[in-house]
Tab-separated table of C-alpha atoms and ligand atoms in Angstrom:
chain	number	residue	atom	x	y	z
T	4	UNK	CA	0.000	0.000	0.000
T	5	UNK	CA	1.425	3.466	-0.852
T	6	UNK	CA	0.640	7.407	-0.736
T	7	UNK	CA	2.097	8.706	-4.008
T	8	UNK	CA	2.775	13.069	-3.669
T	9	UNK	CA	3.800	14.659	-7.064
T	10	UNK	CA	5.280	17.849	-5.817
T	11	UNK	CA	5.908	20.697	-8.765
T	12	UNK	CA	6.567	17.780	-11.525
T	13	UNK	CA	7.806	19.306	-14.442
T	14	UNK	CA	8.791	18.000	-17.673
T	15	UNK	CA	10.204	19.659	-20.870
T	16	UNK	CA	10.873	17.763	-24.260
T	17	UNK	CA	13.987	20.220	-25.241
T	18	UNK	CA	11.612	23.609	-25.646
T	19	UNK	CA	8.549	21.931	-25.742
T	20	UNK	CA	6.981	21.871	-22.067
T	21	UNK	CA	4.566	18.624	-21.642
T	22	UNK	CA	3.943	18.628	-17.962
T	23	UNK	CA	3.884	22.117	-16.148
T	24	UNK	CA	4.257	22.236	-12.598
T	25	UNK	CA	1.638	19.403	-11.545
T	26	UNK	CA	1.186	19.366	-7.766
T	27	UNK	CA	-1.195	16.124	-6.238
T	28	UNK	CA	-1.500	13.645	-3.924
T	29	UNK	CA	-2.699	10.105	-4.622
T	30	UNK	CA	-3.894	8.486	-1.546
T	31	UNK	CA	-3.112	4.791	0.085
T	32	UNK	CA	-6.044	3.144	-1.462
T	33	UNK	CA	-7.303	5.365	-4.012
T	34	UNK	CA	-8.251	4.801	-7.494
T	35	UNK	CA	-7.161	8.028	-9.132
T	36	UNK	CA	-7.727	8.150	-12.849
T	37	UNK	CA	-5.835	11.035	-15.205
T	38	UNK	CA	-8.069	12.330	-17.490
T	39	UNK	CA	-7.100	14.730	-21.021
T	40	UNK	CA	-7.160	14.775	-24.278
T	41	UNK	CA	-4.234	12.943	-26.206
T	42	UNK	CA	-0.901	14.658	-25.774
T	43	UNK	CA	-1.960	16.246	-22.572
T	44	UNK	CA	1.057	15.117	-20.297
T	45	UNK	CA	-1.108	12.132	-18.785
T	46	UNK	CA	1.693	9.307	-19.769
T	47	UNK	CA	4.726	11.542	-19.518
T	48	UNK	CA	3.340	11.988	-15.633
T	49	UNK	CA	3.017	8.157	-15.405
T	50	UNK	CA	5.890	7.183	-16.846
T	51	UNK	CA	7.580	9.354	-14.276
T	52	UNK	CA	5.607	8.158	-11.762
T	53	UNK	CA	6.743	5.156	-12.840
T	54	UNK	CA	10.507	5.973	-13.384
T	55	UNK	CA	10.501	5.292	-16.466
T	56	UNK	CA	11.087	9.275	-17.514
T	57	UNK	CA	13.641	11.852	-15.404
T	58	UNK	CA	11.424	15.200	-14.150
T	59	UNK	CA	13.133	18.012	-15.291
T	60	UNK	CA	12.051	19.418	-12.369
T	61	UNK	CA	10.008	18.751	-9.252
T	62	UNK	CA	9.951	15.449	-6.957
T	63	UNK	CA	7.944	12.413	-6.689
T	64	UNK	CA	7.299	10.630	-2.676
T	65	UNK	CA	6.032	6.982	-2.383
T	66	UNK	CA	5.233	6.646	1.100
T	67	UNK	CA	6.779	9.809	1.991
T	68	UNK	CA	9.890	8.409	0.712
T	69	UNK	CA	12.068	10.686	-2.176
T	70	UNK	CA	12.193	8.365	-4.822
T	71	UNK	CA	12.801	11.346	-7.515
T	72	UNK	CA	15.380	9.705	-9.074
T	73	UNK	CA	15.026	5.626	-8.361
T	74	UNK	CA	15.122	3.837	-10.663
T	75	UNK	CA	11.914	2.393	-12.108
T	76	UNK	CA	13.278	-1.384	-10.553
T	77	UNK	CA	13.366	-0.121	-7.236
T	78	UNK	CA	10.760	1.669	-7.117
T	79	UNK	CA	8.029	-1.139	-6.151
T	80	UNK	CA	5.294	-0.100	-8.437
T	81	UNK	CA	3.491	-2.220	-10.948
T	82	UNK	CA	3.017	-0.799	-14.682
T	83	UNK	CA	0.046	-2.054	-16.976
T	84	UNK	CA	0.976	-1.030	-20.556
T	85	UNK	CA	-1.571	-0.251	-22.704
T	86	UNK	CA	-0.490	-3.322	-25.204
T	87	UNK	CA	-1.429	-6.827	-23.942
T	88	UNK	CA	2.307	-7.035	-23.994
T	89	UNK	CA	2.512	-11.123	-23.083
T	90	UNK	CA	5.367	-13.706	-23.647
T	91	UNK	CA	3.217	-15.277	-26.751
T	92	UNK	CA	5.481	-18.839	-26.511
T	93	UNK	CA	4.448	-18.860	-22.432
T	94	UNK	CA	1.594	-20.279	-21.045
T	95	UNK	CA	-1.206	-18.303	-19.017
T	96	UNK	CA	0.323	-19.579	-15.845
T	97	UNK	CA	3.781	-18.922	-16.300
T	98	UNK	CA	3.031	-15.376	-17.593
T	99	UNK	CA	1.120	-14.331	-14.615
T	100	UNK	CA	4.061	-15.905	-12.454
T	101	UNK	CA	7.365	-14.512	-14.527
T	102	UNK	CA	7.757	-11.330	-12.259
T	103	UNK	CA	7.693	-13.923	-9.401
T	104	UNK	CA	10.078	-16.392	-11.178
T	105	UNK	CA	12.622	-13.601	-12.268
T	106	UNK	CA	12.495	-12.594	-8.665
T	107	UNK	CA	13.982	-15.917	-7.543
T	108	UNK	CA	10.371	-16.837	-5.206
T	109	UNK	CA	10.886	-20.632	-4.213
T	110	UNK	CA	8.428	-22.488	-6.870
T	111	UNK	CA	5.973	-23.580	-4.171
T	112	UNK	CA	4.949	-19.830	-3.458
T	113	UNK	CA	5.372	-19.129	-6.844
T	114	UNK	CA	2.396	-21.479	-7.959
T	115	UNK	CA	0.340	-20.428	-4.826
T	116	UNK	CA	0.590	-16.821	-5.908
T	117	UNK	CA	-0.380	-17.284	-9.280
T	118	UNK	CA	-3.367	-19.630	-8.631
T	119	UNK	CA	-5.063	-17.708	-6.018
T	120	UNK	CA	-4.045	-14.752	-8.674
T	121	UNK	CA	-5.663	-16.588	-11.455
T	122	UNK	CA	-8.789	-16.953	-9.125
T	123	UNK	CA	-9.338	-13.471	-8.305
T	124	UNK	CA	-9.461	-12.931	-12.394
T	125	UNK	CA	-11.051	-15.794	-12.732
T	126	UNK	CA	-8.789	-17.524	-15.050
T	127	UNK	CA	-7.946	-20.824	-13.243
T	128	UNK	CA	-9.227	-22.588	-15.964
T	129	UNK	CA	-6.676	-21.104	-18.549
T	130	UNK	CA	-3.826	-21.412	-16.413
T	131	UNK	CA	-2.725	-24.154	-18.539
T	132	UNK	CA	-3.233	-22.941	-21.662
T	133	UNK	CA	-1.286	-20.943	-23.986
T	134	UNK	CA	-1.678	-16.690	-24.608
T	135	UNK	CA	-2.033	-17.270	-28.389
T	136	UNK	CA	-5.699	-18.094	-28.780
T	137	UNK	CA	-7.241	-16.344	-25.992
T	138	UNK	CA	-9.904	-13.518	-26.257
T	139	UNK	CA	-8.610	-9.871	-25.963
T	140	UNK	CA	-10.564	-9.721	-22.548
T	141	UNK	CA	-8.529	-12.940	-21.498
T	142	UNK	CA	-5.880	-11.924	-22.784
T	143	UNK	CA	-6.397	-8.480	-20.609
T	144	UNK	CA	-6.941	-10.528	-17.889
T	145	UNK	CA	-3.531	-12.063	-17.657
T	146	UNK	CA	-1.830	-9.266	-18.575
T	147	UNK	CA	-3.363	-7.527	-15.046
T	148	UNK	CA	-2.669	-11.291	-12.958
T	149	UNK	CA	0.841	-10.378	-14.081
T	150	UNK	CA	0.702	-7.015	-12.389
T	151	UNK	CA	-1.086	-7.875	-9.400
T	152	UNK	CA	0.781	-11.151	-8.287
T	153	UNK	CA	3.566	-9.007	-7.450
T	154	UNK	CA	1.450	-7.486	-5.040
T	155	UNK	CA	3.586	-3.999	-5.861
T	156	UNK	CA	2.775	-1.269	-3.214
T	157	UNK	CA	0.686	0.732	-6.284
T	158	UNK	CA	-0.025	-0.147	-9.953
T	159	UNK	CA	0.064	2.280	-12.602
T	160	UNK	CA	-2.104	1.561	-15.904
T	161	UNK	CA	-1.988	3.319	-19.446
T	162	UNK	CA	-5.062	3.514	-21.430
T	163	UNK	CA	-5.150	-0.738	-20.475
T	164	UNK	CA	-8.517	-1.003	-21.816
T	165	UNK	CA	-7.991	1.062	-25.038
T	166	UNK	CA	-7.678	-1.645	-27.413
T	167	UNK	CA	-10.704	-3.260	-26.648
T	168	UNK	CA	-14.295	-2.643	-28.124
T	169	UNK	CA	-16.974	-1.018	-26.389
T	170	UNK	CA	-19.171	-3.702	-24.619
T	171	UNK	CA	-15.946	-5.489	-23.378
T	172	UNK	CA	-14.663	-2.045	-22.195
T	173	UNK	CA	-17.391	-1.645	-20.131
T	174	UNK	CA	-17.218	-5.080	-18.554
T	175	UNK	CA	-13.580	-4.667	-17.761
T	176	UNK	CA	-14.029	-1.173	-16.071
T	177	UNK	CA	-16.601	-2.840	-13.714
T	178	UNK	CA	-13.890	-5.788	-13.182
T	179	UNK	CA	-10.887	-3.546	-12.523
T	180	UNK	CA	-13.146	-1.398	-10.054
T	181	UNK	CA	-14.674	-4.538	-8.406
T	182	UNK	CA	-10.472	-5.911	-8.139
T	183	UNK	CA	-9.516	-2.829	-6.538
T	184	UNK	CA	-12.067	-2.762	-4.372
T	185	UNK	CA	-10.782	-6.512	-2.941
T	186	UNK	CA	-7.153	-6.034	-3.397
T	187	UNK	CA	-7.591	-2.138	-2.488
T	188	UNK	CA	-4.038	-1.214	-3.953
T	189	UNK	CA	-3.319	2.181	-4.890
T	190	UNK	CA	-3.982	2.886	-8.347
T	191	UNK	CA	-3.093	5.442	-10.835
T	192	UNK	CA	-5.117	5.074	-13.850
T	193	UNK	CA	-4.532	6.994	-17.597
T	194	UNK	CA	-7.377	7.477	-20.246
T	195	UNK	CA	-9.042	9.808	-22.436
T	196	UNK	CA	-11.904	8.146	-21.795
T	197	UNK	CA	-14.264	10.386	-19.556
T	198	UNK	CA	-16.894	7.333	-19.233
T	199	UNK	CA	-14.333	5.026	-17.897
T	200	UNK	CA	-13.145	7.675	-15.633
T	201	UNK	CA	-16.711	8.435	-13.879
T	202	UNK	CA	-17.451	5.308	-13.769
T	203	UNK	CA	-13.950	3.656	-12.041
T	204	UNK	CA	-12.442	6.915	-10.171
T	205	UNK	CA	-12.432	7.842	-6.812
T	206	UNK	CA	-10.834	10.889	-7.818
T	207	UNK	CA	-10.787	11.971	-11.361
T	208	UNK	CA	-7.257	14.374	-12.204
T	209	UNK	CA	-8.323	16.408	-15.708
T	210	UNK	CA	-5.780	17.414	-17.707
T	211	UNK	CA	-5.221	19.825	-20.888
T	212	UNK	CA	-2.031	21.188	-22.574
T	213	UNK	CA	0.545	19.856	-19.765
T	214	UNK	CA	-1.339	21.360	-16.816
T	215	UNK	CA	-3.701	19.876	-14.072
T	216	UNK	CA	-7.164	21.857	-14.108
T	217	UNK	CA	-9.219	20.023	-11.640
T	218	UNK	CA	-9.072	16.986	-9.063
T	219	UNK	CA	-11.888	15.936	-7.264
T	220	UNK	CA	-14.226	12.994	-7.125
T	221	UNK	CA	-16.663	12.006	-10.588
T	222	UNK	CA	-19.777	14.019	-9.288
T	223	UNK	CA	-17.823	16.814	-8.251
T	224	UNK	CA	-16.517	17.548	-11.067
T	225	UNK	CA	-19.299	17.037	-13.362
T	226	UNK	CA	-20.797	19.127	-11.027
T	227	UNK	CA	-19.108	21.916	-10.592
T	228	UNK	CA	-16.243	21.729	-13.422
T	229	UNK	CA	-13.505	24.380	-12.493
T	230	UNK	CA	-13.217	25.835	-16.037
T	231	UNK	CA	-15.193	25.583	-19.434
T	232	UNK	CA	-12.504	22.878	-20.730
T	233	UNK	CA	-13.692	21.196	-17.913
T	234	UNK	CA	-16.924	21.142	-18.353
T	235	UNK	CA	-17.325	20.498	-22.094
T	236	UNK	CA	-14.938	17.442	-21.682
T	237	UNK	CA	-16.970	15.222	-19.089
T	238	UNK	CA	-20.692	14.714	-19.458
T	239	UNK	CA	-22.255	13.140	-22.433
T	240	UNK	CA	-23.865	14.898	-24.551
T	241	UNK	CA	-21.711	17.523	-23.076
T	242	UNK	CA	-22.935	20.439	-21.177
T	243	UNK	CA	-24.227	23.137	-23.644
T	244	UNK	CA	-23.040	26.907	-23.790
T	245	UNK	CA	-24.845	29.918	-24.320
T	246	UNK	CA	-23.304	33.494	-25.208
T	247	UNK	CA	-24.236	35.803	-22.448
T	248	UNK	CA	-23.728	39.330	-20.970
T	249	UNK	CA	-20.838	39.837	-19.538
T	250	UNK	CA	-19.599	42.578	-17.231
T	251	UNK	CA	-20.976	41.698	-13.631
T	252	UNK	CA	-19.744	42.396	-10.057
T	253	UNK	CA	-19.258	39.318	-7.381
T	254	UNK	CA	-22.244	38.493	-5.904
T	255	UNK	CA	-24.065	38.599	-9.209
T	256	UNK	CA	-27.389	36.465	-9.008
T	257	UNK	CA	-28.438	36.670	-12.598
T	258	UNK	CA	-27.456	37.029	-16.097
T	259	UNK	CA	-28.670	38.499	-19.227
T	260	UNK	CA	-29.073	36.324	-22.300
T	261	UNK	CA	-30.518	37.094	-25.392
T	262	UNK	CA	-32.862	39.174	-23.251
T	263	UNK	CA	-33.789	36.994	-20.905
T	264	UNK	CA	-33.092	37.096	-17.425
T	265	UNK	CA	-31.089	33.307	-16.144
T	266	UNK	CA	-31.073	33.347	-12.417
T	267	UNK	CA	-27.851	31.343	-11.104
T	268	UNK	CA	-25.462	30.549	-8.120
T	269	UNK	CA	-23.437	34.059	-6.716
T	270	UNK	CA	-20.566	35.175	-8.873
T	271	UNK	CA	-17.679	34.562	-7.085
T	272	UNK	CA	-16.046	37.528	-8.054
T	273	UNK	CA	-16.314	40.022	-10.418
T	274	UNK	CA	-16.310	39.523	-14.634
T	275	UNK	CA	-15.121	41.634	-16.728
T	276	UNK	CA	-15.065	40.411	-19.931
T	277	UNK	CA	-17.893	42.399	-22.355
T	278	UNK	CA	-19.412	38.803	-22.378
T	279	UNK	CA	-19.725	35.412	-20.478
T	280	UNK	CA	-20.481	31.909	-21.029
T	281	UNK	CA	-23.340	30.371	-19.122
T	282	UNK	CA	-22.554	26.448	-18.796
T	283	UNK	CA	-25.786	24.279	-18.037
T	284	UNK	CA	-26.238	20.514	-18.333
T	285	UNK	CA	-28.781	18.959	-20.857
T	286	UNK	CA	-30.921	17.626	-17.416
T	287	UNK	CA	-30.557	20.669	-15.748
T	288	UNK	CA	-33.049	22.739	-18.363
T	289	UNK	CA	-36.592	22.191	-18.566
T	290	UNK	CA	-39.050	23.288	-21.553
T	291	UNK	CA	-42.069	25.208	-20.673
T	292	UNK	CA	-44.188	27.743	-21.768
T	293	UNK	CA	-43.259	30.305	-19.528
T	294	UNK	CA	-39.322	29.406	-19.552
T	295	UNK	CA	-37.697	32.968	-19.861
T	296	UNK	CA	-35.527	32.375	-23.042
T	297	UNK	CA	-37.138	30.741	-25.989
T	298	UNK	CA	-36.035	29.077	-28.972
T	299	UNK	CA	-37.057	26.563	-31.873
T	300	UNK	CA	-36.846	22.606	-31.724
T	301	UNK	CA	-34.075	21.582	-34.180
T	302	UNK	CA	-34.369	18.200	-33.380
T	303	UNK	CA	-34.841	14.936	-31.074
T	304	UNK	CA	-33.795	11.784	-30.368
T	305	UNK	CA	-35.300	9.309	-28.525
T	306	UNK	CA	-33.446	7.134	-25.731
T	307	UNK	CA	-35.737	5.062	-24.086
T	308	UNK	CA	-37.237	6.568	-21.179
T	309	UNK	CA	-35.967	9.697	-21.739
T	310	UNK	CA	-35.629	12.090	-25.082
T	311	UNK	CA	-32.441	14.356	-26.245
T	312	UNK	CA	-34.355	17.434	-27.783
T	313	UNK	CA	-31.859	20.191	-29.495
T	314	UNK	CA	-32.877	23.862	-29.312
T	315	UNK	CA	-31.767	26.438	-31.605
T	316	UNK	CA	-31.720	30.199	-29.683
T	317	UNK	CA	-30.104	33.360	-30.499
T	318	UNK	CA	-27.734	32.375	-27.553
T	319	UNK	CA	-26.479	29.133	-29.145
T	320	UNK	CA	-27.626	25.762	-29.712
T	321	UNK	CA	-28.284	23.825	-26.617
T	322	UNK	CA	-29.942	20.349	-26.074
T	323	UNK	CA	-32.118	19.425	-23.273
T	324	UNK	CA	-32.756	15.795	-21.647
T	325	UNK	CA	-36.571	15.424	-20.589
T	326	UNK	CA	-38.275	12.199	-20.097
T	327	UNK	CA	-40.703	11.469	-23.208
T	328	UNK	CA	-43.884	12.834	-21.578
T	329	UNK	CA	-42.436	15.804	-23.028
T	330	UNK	CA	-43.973	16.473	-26.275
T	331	UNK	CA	-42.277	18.893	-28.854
T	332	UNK	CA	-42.905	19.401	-32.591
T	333	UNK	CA	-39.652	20.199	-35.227
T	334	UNK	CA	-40.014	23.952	-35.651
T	335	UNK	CA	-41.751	24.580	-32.445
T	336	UNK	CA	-41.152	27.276	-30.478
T	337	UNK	CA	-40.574	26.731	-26.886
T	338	UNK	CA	-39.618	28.031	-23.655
T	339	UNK	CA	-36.334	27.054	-21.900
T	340	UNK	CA	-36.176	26.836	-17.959
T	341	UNK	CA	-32.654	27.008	-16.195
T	342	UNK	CA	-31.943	24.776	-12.785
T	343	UNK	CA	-30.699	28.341	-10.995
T	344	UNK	CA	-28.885	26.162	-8.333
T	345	UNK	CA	-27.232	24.314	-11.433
T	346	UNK	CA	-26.009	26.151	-13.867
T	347	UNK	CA	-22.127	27.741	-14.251
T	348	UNK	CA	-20.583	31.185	-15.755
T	349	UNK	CA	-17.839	31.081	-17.541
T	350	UNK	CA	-15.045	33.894	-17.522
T	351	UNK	CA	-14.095	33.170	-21.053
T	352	UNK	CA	-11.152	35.094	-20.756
T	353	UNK	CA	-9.604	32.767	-18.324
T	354	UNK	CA	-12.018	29.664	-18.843
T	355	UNK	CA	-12.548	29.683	-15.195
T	356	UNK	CA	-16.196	29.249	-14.118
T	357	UNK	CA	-16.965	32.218	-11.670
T	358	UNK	CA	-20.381	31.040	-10.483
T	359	UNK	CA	-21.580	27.238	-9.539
T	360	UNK	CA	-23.151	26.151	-6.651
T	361	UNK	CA	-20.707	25.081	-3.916
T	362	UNK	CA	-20.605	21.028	-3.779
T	363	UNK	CA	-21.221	20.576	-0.401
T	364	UNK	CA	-24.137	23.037	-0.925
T	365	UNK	CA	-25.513	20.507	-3.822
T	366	UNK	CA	-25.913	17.738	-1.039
T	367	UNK	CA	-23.187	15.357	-2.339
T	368	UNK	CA	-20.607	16.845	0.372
L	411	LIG	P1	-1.711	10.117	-25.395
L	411	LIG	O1	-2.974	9.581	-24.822
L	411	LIG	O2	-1.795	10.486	-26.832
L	411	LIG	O3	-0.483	9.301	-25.049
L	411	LIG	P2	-0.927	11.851	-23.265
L	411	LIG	O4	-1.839	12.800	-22.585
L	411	LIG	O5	-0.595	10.634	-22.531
L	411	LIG	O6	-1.511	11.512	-24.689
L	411	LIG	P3	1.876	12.310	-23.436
L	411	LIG	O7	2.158	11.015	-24.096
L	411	LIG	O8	2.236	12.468	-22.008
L	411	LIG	O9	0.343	12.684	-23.627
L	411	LIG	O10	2.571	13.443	-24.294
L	411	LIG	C1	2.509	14.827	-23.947
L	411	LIG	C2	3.212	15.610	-25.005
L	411	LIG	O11	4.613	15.380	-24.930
L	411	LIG	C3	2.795	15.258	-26.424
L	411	LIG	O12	2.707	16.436	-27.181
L	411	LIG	C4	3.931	14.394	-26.927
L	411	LIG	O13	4.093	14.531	-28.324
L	411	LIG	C5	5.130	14.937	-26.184
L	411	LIG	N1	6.128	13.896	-25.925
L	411	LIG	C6	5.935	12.775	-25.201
L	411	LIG	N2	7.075	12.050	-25.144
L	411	LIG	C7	8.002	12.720	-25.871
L	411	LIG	C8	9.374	12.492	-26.192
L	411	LIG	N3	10.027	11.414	-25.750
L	411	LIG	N4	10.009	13.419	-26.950
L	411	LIG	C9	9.359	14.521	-27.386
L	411	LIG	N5	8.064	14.813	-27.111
L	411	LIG	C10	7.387	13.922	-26.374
């Protein structure tokens, strides 16, 4: 079991900066997934995590331990690659137990290991046979029993379920979570994959352009996304934007859009800009007649129980989720009804939102 503290972690490619000054904490325990776009510094952090890249600057503690520049060997930490990178001539079993064999574990522990390993995955019955003809999410399989049966004080994993489709993706996030929740190692996990990060994390780290933005559990974040990147990159369909007024002091209540008045949390502090960005999630809009700003149906989609209905409005297209009681004609014109307690503004000159409700405020706390 392990703490893991990034402190300052920097890393430059000759000019070219990928990771700026990342400060965080992983906790003994956690599952903490990085989250960003491609090219956004998540595997350069790993990998130094890992000690597999040199910081250029800052330092990296396991246990509170300075292990800046260890090297990746004695560091104690597991890496899953995102390859099923297994010894194709070796069998199941003796792939799972190579870290232990290489090691020099007497052979009696070494088959223990592996077995009660291979039980936990649920392989036992493949132990015998070889990697060749096994299906990716077997394959997947052994490539984790090969991480875990060195029982490492934290794994590291990059983008390990990227190569899989879909349904199986989904399966495997629920096994991964439901193995970390028995084996309850610390875990540092890498995707660009927001649906595999809300549904595995207990803390999601989002990343753009070499720099952390936000850390803080799945419904926090969806909740009350520090900046706009933020908030357009988790959620699905994402959370919709609408042009608004800008220039307000703190402790703003509302703001204008396309003439309507959009009540919403306090504004921190003041905005300058000439115009803001007013961030609001498909469920958190309503239509109704009386709903203050108005706009035309442009489309909808039905998805089971509930309906995806698009909205054109002066302010922007936006698209509201409402169950299918709801009844809307293309080309209608309806009202729109904000969740006040809900909805963010965006500086856009700094991308930082200005006004959400607090989270302990929305009840998850
Ligand atoms: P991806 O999911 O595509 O791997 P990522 O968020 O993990 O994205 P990194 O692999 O950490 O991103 O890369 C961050 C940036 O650093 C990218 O622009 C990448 O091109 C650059 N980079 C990474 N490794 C090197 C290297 N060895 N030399 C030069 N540039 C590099």
């Amino acid at each position: 079991m392990a703490e893991i503290r990034v402190e300052n972690l920097k890393k430059n490619f000759d000019d070219f900066v990928a990771v700026h000054d990342s400060s965080f904490t992983v906790e003994d325990g956690e599952f903490f997934v990085m989250l960003g776009p491609s090219g956004c510094g998540k595997t350069t952090t790993l990998r130094m995590i890992a000690g597999l890249e040199m910081p250029t600057e800052g330092k990296i503690l396991l246990d509170g331990e300075d292990v800046t520049f260890n090297r990746g060997s004695e560091r104690d930490i597991a890496f899953v690659f995102q390859l099923f990178a297994l010894y194709p001539h070796m069998s199941v079993r003796r792939n799972i137990s190579f870290p232990l064999r290489i090691g020099g574990m007497p052979r009696r522990e070494v088959r223990e290991r592996t077995e009660e390993v291979a039980r936990l995955l649920q392989i036992e019955h493949l132990l015998d046979r070889g990697v060749g003809g096994l299906a990716a999410g077997d394959r997947q399989r052994v490539a984790l029993g090969r991480a875990i049966v060195r029982r490492a004080k934290a794994f590291l994993m990059d983008e390990p379920l990227g190569a899989l489709d879909a349904e199986f993706r989904d399966r495997m996030c629920e096994e991964l979570r439901l193995l970390h929740n028995r084996i309850g190692a610390t875990t540092v996990y890498v995707t660009h994959d927001q649906i595999e990060a809300m549904s595995m994390a207990d803390r999601i780290c989002i990343m753009n352009q070499g720099e952390v933005l936000q850390i803080g559990p799945p419904l926090e974040v969806y909740e009350r996304p520090a900046t706009k990147f933020v908030a357009g990159f988790i959620g699905s369909p994402a959370m919709n934007f609408l042009r608004a007024m800008g220039k307000l002091p703190a402790g703003a209540t509302e703001v204008g859009i396309n003439g309507a008045t959009i009540a919403m949390p306090e504004t921190r502090e003041p905005l300058t800009a000439d115009e803001a960005v007013l961030g609001a999630r498909p469920e958190h809009i309503r239509i109704s007649d009386d709903g203050p700003l108005r706009g035309r149906v442009f489309g909808v989609e039905y998805m089971g129980a509930r309906q995806l209905i698009t909205v054109d409005t002066e302010a922007g297209r936006l698209r509201v989720r409402a169950p299918n009681t709801v009844k809307v004609a293309y080309g209608e014109t309806v009202g729109l009804t904000f969740d006040a307690e809900r909805v963010v503004l965006f500086d856009p000159e700094s991308d930082r939102a200005v006004a959400s409700t607090l989270f302990e405020e929305a009840g998850h706390g």
